PDB file of C-alpha atoms in Angstrom:
ATOM      1  CA  MET B   3     116.628 164.542 112.608  1.00 49.00           C
ATOM      2  CA  LEU B   4     119.532 162.217 111.805  1.00 53.00           C
ATOM      3  CA  LEU B   5     117.155 159.257 111.425  1.00 56.00           C
ATOM      4  CA  HIS B   6     115.016 161.289 109.052  1.00 54.00           C
ATOM      5  CA  PHE B   7     118.065 162.203 106.961  1.00 52.00           C
ATOM      6  CA  LEU B   8     119.324 158.595 106.867  1.00 51.00           C
ATOM      7  CA  SER B   9     115.885 157.381 105.793  1.00 54.00           C
ATOM      8  CA  GLU B  10     115.820 159.885 102.954  1.00 54.00           C
ATOM      9  CA  LEU B  11     119.323 158.878 101.908  1.00 52.00           C
ATOM     10  CA  PHE B  12     118.382 155.180 101.923  1.00 55.00           C
ATOM     11  CA  VAL B  13     115.376 155.802  99.661  1.00 51.00           C
ATOM     12  CA  LEU B  14     117.474 157.921  97.311  1.00 51.00           C
ATOM     13  CA  GLU B  15     120.269 155.327  97.126  1.00 54.00           C
ATOM     14  CA  SER B  16     117.759 152.520  96.530  1.00 49.00           C
ATOM     15  CA  TRP B  17     116.124 154.447  93.732  1.00 48.00           C
ATOM     16  CA  GLN B  18     119.421 155.517  92.176  1.00 50.00           C
ATOM     17  CA  GLY B  19     120.675 151.936  92.129  1.00 52.00           C
ATOM     18  CA  ARG B  20     117.488 150.678  90.476  1.00 48.00           C
ATOM     19  CA  LYS B  21     117.344 153.612  88.062  1.00 47.00           C
ATOM     20  CA  GLU B  22     120.870 152.859  86.851  1.00 50.00           C
ATOM     21  CA  ALA B  23     120.245 149.108  86.470  1.00 51.00           C
ATOM     22  CA  LEU B  24     116.831 149.382  84.827  1.00 51.00           C
ATOM     23  CA  PRO B  25     117.892 150.476  81.288  1.00 52.00           C
ATOM     24  CA  SER B  26     120.278 147.535  80.990  1.00 52.00           C
ATOM     25  CA  GLU B  27     117.604 145.101  82.234  1.00 51.00           C
ATOM     26  CA  VAL B  28     115.087 146.407  79.697  1.00 52.00           C
ATOM     27  CA  ALA B  29     117.674 146.278  76.888  1.00 52.00           C
ATOM     28  CA  GLU B  30     118.588 142.682  77.798  1.00 53.00           C
ATOM     29  CA  LEU B  31     114.968 141.494  77.914  1.00 53.00           C
ATOM     30  CA  PRO B  32     114.832 140.093  74.338  1.00 53.00           C
ATOM     31  CA  VAL B  33     118.237 138.420  74.781  1.00 51.00           C
ATOM     32  CA  GLU B  34     117.261 136.865  78.111  1.00 52.00           C
ATOM     33  CA  CYS B  35     113.959 135.565  76.714  1.00 57.00           C
ATOM     34  CA  ALA B  36     115.949 133.709  74.081  1.00 53.00           C
ATOM     35  CA  GLY B  37     118.415 132.455  76.713  1.00 51.00           C
ATOM     36  CA  GLU B  38     119.496 128.927  77.450  1.00 55.00           C
ATOM     37  CA  GLU B  39     116.255 127.973  79.211  1.00 52.00           C
ATOM     38  CA  GLU B  40     114.808 124.734  77.876  1.00 74.00           C
ATOM     39  CA  ASP B  41     111.412 126.408  77.472  1.00 88.00           C
ATOM     40  CA  ALA B  42     111.300 129.945  76.033  1.00 93.00           C
ATOM     41  CA  ILE B  43     107.896 130.657  77.604  1.00 94.00           C
ATOM     42  CA  ILE B  44     109.180 129.823  81.081  1.00 95.00           C
ATOM     43  CA  ARG B  45     112.263 131.950  80.502  1.00 95.00           C
ATOM     44  CA  CYS B  46     110.262 134.967  79.294  1.00 95.00           C
ATOM     45  CA  LEU B  47     107.807 134.679  82.191  1.00 96.00           C
ATOM     46  CA  SER B  48     110.765 134.565  84.601  1.00 95.00           C
ATOM     47  CA  VAL B  49     112.487 137.588  83.057  1.00 96.00           C
ATOM     48  CA  ILE B  50     109.334 139.741  82.932  1.00 96.00           C
ATOM     49  CA  SER B  51     108.488 138.709  86.497  1.00 96.00           C
ATOM     50  CA  ASN B  52     111.989 139.749  87.579  1.00 96.00           C
ATOM     51  CA  LEU B  53     111.510 143.103  85.865  1.00 96.00           C
ATOM     52  CA  ALA B  54     108.184 143.629  87.690  1.00 96.00           C
ATOM     53  CA  ASP B  55     109.909 142.726  90.968  1.00 95.00           C
ATOM     54  CA  GLN B  56     112.707 145.218  90.291  1.00 96.00           C
ATOM     55  CA  LEU B  57     110.200 147.997  89.547  1.00 96.00           C
ATOM     56  CA  TYR B  58     108.144 147.143  92.632  1.00 95.00           C
ATOM     57  CA  TYR B  59     110.826 147.999  95.193  1.00 94.00           C
ATOM     58  CA  PRO B  60     111.476 151.641  94.263  1.00 95.00           C
ATOM     59  CA  CYS B  61     107.711 152.254  93.972  1.00 96.00           C
ATOM     60  CA  GLU B  62     107.161 150.816  97.437  1.00 95.00           C
ATOM     61  CA  HIS B  63     110.037 152.903  98.827  1.00 95.00           C
ATOM     62  CA  VAL B  64     108.603 156.092  97.326  1.00 95.00           C
ATOM     63  CA  ALA B  65     105.147 155.281  98.754  1.00 95.00           C
ATOM     64  CA  TRP B  66     106.630 154.594 102.169  1.00 95.00           C
ATOM     65  CA  ALA B  67     108.716 157.772 102.067  1.00 94.00           C
ATOM     66  CA  ALA B  68     105.638 159.802 101.148  1.00 94.00           C
ATOM     67  CA  ASP B  69     103.693 158.279 104.060  1.00 94.00           C
ATOM     68  CA  ALA B  70     106.609 159.018 106.405  1.00 92.00           C
ATOM     69  CA  LYS B  71     106.587 162.658 105.162  1.00 92.00           C
ATOM     70  CA  ILE B  72     110.152 162.319 103.914  1.00 93.00           C
ATOM     71  CA  ILE B  73     109.084 163.351 100.430  1.00 93.00           C
ATOM     72  CA  HIS B  74     106.075 165.545  99.799  1.00 93.00           C
ATOM     73  CA  ILE B  75     103.922 163.693  97.284  1.00 95.00           C
ATOM     74  CA  ASN B  76     100.671 161.770  97.429  1.00 94.00           C
ATOM     75  CA  SER B  77     101.518 158.155  98.274  1.00 94.00           C
ATOM     76  CA  THR B  78      98.270 156.632  96.979  1.00 94.00           C
ATOM     77  CA  ARG B  79      99.403 156.356  93.346  1.00 94.00           C
ATOM     78  CA  TRP B  80     102.687 154.776  94.426  1.00 96.00           C
ATOM     79  CA  TRP B  81     100.979 152.205  96.673  1.00 95.00           C
ATOM     80  CA  ILE B  82      98.599 151.289  93.862  1.00 95.00           C
ATOM     81  CA  LEU B  83     101.471 150.980  91.398  1.00 95.00           C
ATOM     82  CA  SER B  84     103.593 148.869  93.753  1.00 95.00           C
ATOM     83  CA  THR B  85     100.632 146.588  94.539  1.00 95.00           C
ATOM     84  CA  ALA B  86      99.833 146.239  90.826  1.00 95.00           C
ATOM     85  CA  LEU B  87     103.471 145.310  90.120  1.00 96.00           C
ATOM     86  CA  TRP B  88     103.332 142.758  92.946  1.00 95.00           C
ATOM     87  CA  GLY B  89     100.153 141.301  91.449  1.00 96.00           C
ATOM     88  CA  LEU B  90     101.715 141.201  87.972  1.00 97.00           C
ATOM     89  CA  SER B  91     104.759 139.385  89.320  1.00 97.00           C
ATOM     90  CA  LEU B  92     102.490 136.867  91.055  1.00 97.00           C
ATOM     91  CA  LEU B  93     100.418 136.328  87.892  1.00 97.00           C
ATOM     92  CA  LEU B  94     103.584 135.708  85.907  1.00 97.00           C
ATOM     93  CA  GLY B  95     104.794 133.316  88.621  1.00 97.00           C
ATOM     94  CA  ILE B  96     101.484 131.449  88.453  1.00 97.00           C
ATOM     95  CA  GLY B  97     101.811 131.164  84.672  1.00 97.00           C
ATOM     96  CA  ARG B  98     105.397 129.958  85.035  1.00 97.00           C
ATOM     97  CA  SER B  99     104.430 127.326  87.610  1.00 97.00           C
ATOM     98  CA  LEU B 100     101.577 126.061  85.438  1.00 97.00           C
ATOM     99  CA  LYS B 101     103.894 125.768  82.420  1.00 97.00           C
ATOM    100  CA  ILE B 102     106.550 123.950  84.468  1.00 96.00           C
ATOM    101  CA  ILE B 103     103.947 121.515  85.838  1.00 96.00           C
ATOM    102  CA  LEU B 104     102.667 120.892  82.306  1.00 96.00           C
ATOM    103  CA  ASN B 105     106.221 120.223  81.052  1.00 94.00           C
ATOM    104  CA  LEU B 106     107.009 117.894  83.951  1.00 94.00           C
ATOM    105  CA  ARG B 107     103.799 115.928  83.483  1.00 93.00           C
ATOM    106  CA  ARG B 108     104.664 115.580  79.796  1.00 91.00           C
ATOM    107  CA  LYS B 109     108.026 114.135  80.811  1.00 88.00           C
ATOM    108  CA  LEU B 110     106.289 111.641  83.090  1.00 86.00           C
ATOM    109  CA  ARG B 111     104.075 110.431  80.239  1.00 86.00           C
ATOM    110  CA  ASN B 112     106.964 110.063  77.787  1.00 79.00           C
ATOM    111  CA  PRO B 113     107.146 106.326  76.883  1.00 68.00           C
ATOM    112  CA  GLU B 114     110.845 106.564  75.958  1.00 72.00           C
ATOM    113  CA  ARG B 115     111.661 107.255  79.613  1.00 63.00           C
ATOM    114  CA  SER B 116     110.654 103.746  80.720  1.00 64.00           C
ATOM    115  CA  ALA B 117     113.571 102.260  78.766  1.00 64.00           C
ATOM    116  CA  ASN B 118     115.983 104.346  80.829  1.00 69.00           C
ATOM    117  CA  LYS B 119     117.900 102.486  83.574  1.00 71.00           C
ATOM    118  CA  SER B 120     117.298 105.238  86.114  1.00 79.00           C
ATOM    119  CA  PHE B 121     113.537 105.344  85.376  1.00 78.00           C
ATOM    120  CA  ARG B 122     112.330 105.093  89.003  1.00 81.00           C
ATOM    121  CA  ARG B 123     114.818 107.621  90.345  1.00 85.00           C
ATOM    122  CA  GLU B 124     113.992 110.047  87.552  1.00 85.00           C
ATOM    123  CA  THR B 125     110.250 109.548  88.081  1.00 87.00           C
ATOM    124  CA  LYS B 126     110.605 110.257  91.796  1.00 89.00           C
ATOM    125  CA  MET B 127     112.667 113.378  91.065  1.00 90.00           C
ATOM    126  CA  ILE B 128     110.074 114.680  88.584  1.00 90.00           C
ATOM    127  CA  GLU B 129     107.229 113.971  91.017  1.00 92.00           C
ATOM    128  CA  THR B 130     109.113 115.905  93.714  1.00 92.00           C
ATOM    129  CA  GLN B 131     109.536 118.824  91.316  1.00 93.00           C
ATOM    130  CA  VAL B 132     105.807 118.743  90.484  1.00 95.00           C
ATOM    131  CA  LYS B 133     104.885 118.807  94.192  1.00 95.00           C
ATOM    132  CA  SER B 134     107.266 121.693  94.821  1.00 94.00           C
ATOM    133  CA  GLU B 135     105.855 123.646  91.888  1.00 96.00           C
ATOM    134  CA  ILE B 136     102.274 123.007  93.073  1.00 96.00           C
ATOM    135  CA  LEU B 137     103.222 124.450  96.464  1.00 96.00           C
ATOM    136  CA  THR B 138     104.755 127.491  94.748  1.00 96.00           C
ATOM    137  CA  LEU B 139     101.548 127.870  92.731  1.00 97.00           C
ATOM    138  CA  LEU B 140      99.379 127.729  95.877  1.00 97.00           C
ATOM    139  CA  SER B 141     101.617 130.261  97.640  1.00 96.00           C
ATOM    140  CA  ASN B 142     101.414 132.641  94.673  1.00 97.00           C
ATOM    141  CA  LEU B 143      97.621 132.235  94.499  1.00 97.00           C
ATOM    142  CA  ALA B 144      97.277 133.105  98.202  1.00 96.00           C
ATOM    143  CA  ASP B 145      99.510 136.159  97.744  1.00 96.00           C
ATOM    144  CA  LEU B 146      97.605 137.198  94.605  1.00 96.00           C
ATOM    145  CA  ALA B 147      94.319 137.060  96.528  1.00 95.00           C
ATOM    146  CA  ASN B 148      95.832 139.497  99.041  1.00 94.00           C
ATOM    147  CA  ALA B 149      97.412 141.696  96.352  1.00 93.00           C
ATOM    148  CA  ILE B 150      94.013 142.136  94.698  1.00 94.00           C
ATOM    149  CA  HIS B 151      92.443 142.851  98.103  1.00 94.00           C
ATOM    150  CA  TRP B 152      94.880 145.756  98.616  1.00 91.00           C
ATOM    151  CA  LEU B 153      94.092 147.400  95.257  1.00 91.00           C
ATOM    152  CA  PRO B 154      91.550 150.272  95.114  1.00 89.00           C
ATOM    153  CA  PRO B 155      87.897 149.245  95.674  1.00 89.00           C
ATOM    154  CA  GLY B 156      86.024 148.348  92.503  1.00 88.00           C
ATOM    155  CA  PHE B 157      88.690 146.031  91.092  1.00 88.00           C
ATOM    156  CA  LEU B 158      87.525 142.431  91.491  1.00 89.00           C
ATOM    157  CA  TRP B 159      87.324 141.801  95.273  1.00 90.00           C
ATOM    158  CA  ALA B 160      89.575 144.709  96.278  1.00 89.00           C
ATOM    159  CA  GLY B 161      88.946 145.795  99.850  1.00 90.00           C
ATOM    160  CA  ARG B 162      86.280 143.142 100.504  1.00 92.00           C
ATOM    161  CA  PHE B 163      88.269 140.541 102.481  1.00 93.00           C
ATOM    162  CA  PRO B 164      87.748 140.475 106.233  1.00 93.00           C
ATOM    163  CA  PHE B 165      90.957 140.856 108.238  1.00 92.00           C
ATOM    164  CA  TRP B 166      90.974 137.183 109.244  1.00 94.00           C
ATOM    165  CA  LEU B 167      90.975 136.108 105.564  1.00 94.00           C
ATOM    166  CA  VAL B 168      93.831 138.476 104.699  1.00 93.00           C
ATOM    167  CA  GLY B 169      95.771 137.004 107.619  1.00 94.00           C
ATOM    168  CA  LEU B 170      94.908 133.447 106.591  1.00 95.00           C
ATOM    169  CA  MET B 171      96.089 133.978 103.010  1.00 95.00           C
ATOM    170  CA  GLY B 172      99.327 135.549 104.222  1.00 95.00           C
ATOM    171  CA  SER B 173      99.839 132.717 106.713  1.00 95.00           C
ATOM    172  CA  VAL B 174      99.226 130.037 104.079  1.00 96.00           C
ATOM    173  CA  SER B 175     101.769 131.657 101.762  1.00 95.00           C
ATOM    174  CA  SER B 176     104.326 132.050 104.553  1.00 95.00           C
ATOM    175  CA  LEU B 177     103.902 128.489 105.816  1.00 96.00           C
ATOM    176  CA  ILE B 178     104.329 127.081 102.310  1.00 96.00           C
ATOM    177  CA  SER B 179     107.492 129.157 101.805  1.00 94.00           C
ATOM    178  CA  MET B 180     108.919 128.034 105.155  1.00 95.00           C
ATOM    179  CA  TYR B 181     108.112 124.398 104.360  1.00 95.00           C
ATOM    180  CA  GLN B 182     109.821 124.649 100.984  1.00 92.00           C
ATOM    181  CA  ALA B 183     112.898 126.234 102.528  1.00 93.00           C
ATOM    182  CA  SER B 184     113.076 123.799 105.442  1.00 91.00           C
ATOM    183  CA  GLY B 185     114.504 120.657 103.972  1.00 74.00           C
ATOM    184  CA  PRO B 186     115.566 118.270 101.234  1.00 68.00           C
ATOM    185  CA  HIS B 187     112.101 118.305  99.676  1.00 60.00           C
ATOM    186  CA  SER B 188     112.843 121.853  98.432  1.00 45.00           C
ATOM    187  CA  GLU B 189     114.571 120.800  95.204  1.00 48.00           C
ATOM    188  CA  LYS B 190     114.014 123.528  92.665  1.00 50.00           C
ATOM    189  CA  SER B 191     113.246 122.990  89.007  1.00 45.00           C
ATOM    190  CA  ASP B 192     114.727 125.924  87.160  1.00 45.00           C
ATOM    191  CA  ASP B 193     114.685 124.610  83.599  1.00 45.00           C
ATOM    192  CA  SER B 194     111.817 122.136  83.567  1.00 45.00           C
TER     193      SER B 194
END
């Protein structure tokens, strides 16, 4: 009984915290898109992706609470909504990674860079950022494949993956994330 009560309280507190923060995040969206990011497209993709992520968590909590019989609603709509928000966040992340890679490749082809004294060091740094962003892109693509699989049947390949493929996609994404977090090769490019 106590565990049930604490679970309900946790879901309520999570939702209350998100509900209170959400209006300010939505109001700040135009300001953040015009922020100090070198590329406005990258900045907007990042902000909208963050908003999708922030909406995902309360939806997932409500779906879980409904499945656990803590709240008495149908969880199906909430699972679909949370999975759709996850997929949206991944799509935005894919777009962001592609734009960053494009910007970095443009920097590599810039002839004015070769006159710079630190040309080789800068080239190596940019190439490292490109590799990191390609890994992020591959991880997001693997997760997106799974997100679509978990949507209701009839949407693209939803529900059609065998279990081994779902596991493989999740493993690929996890391994890439662990590799990126494991060492000095994990330099991030926030404003490329």
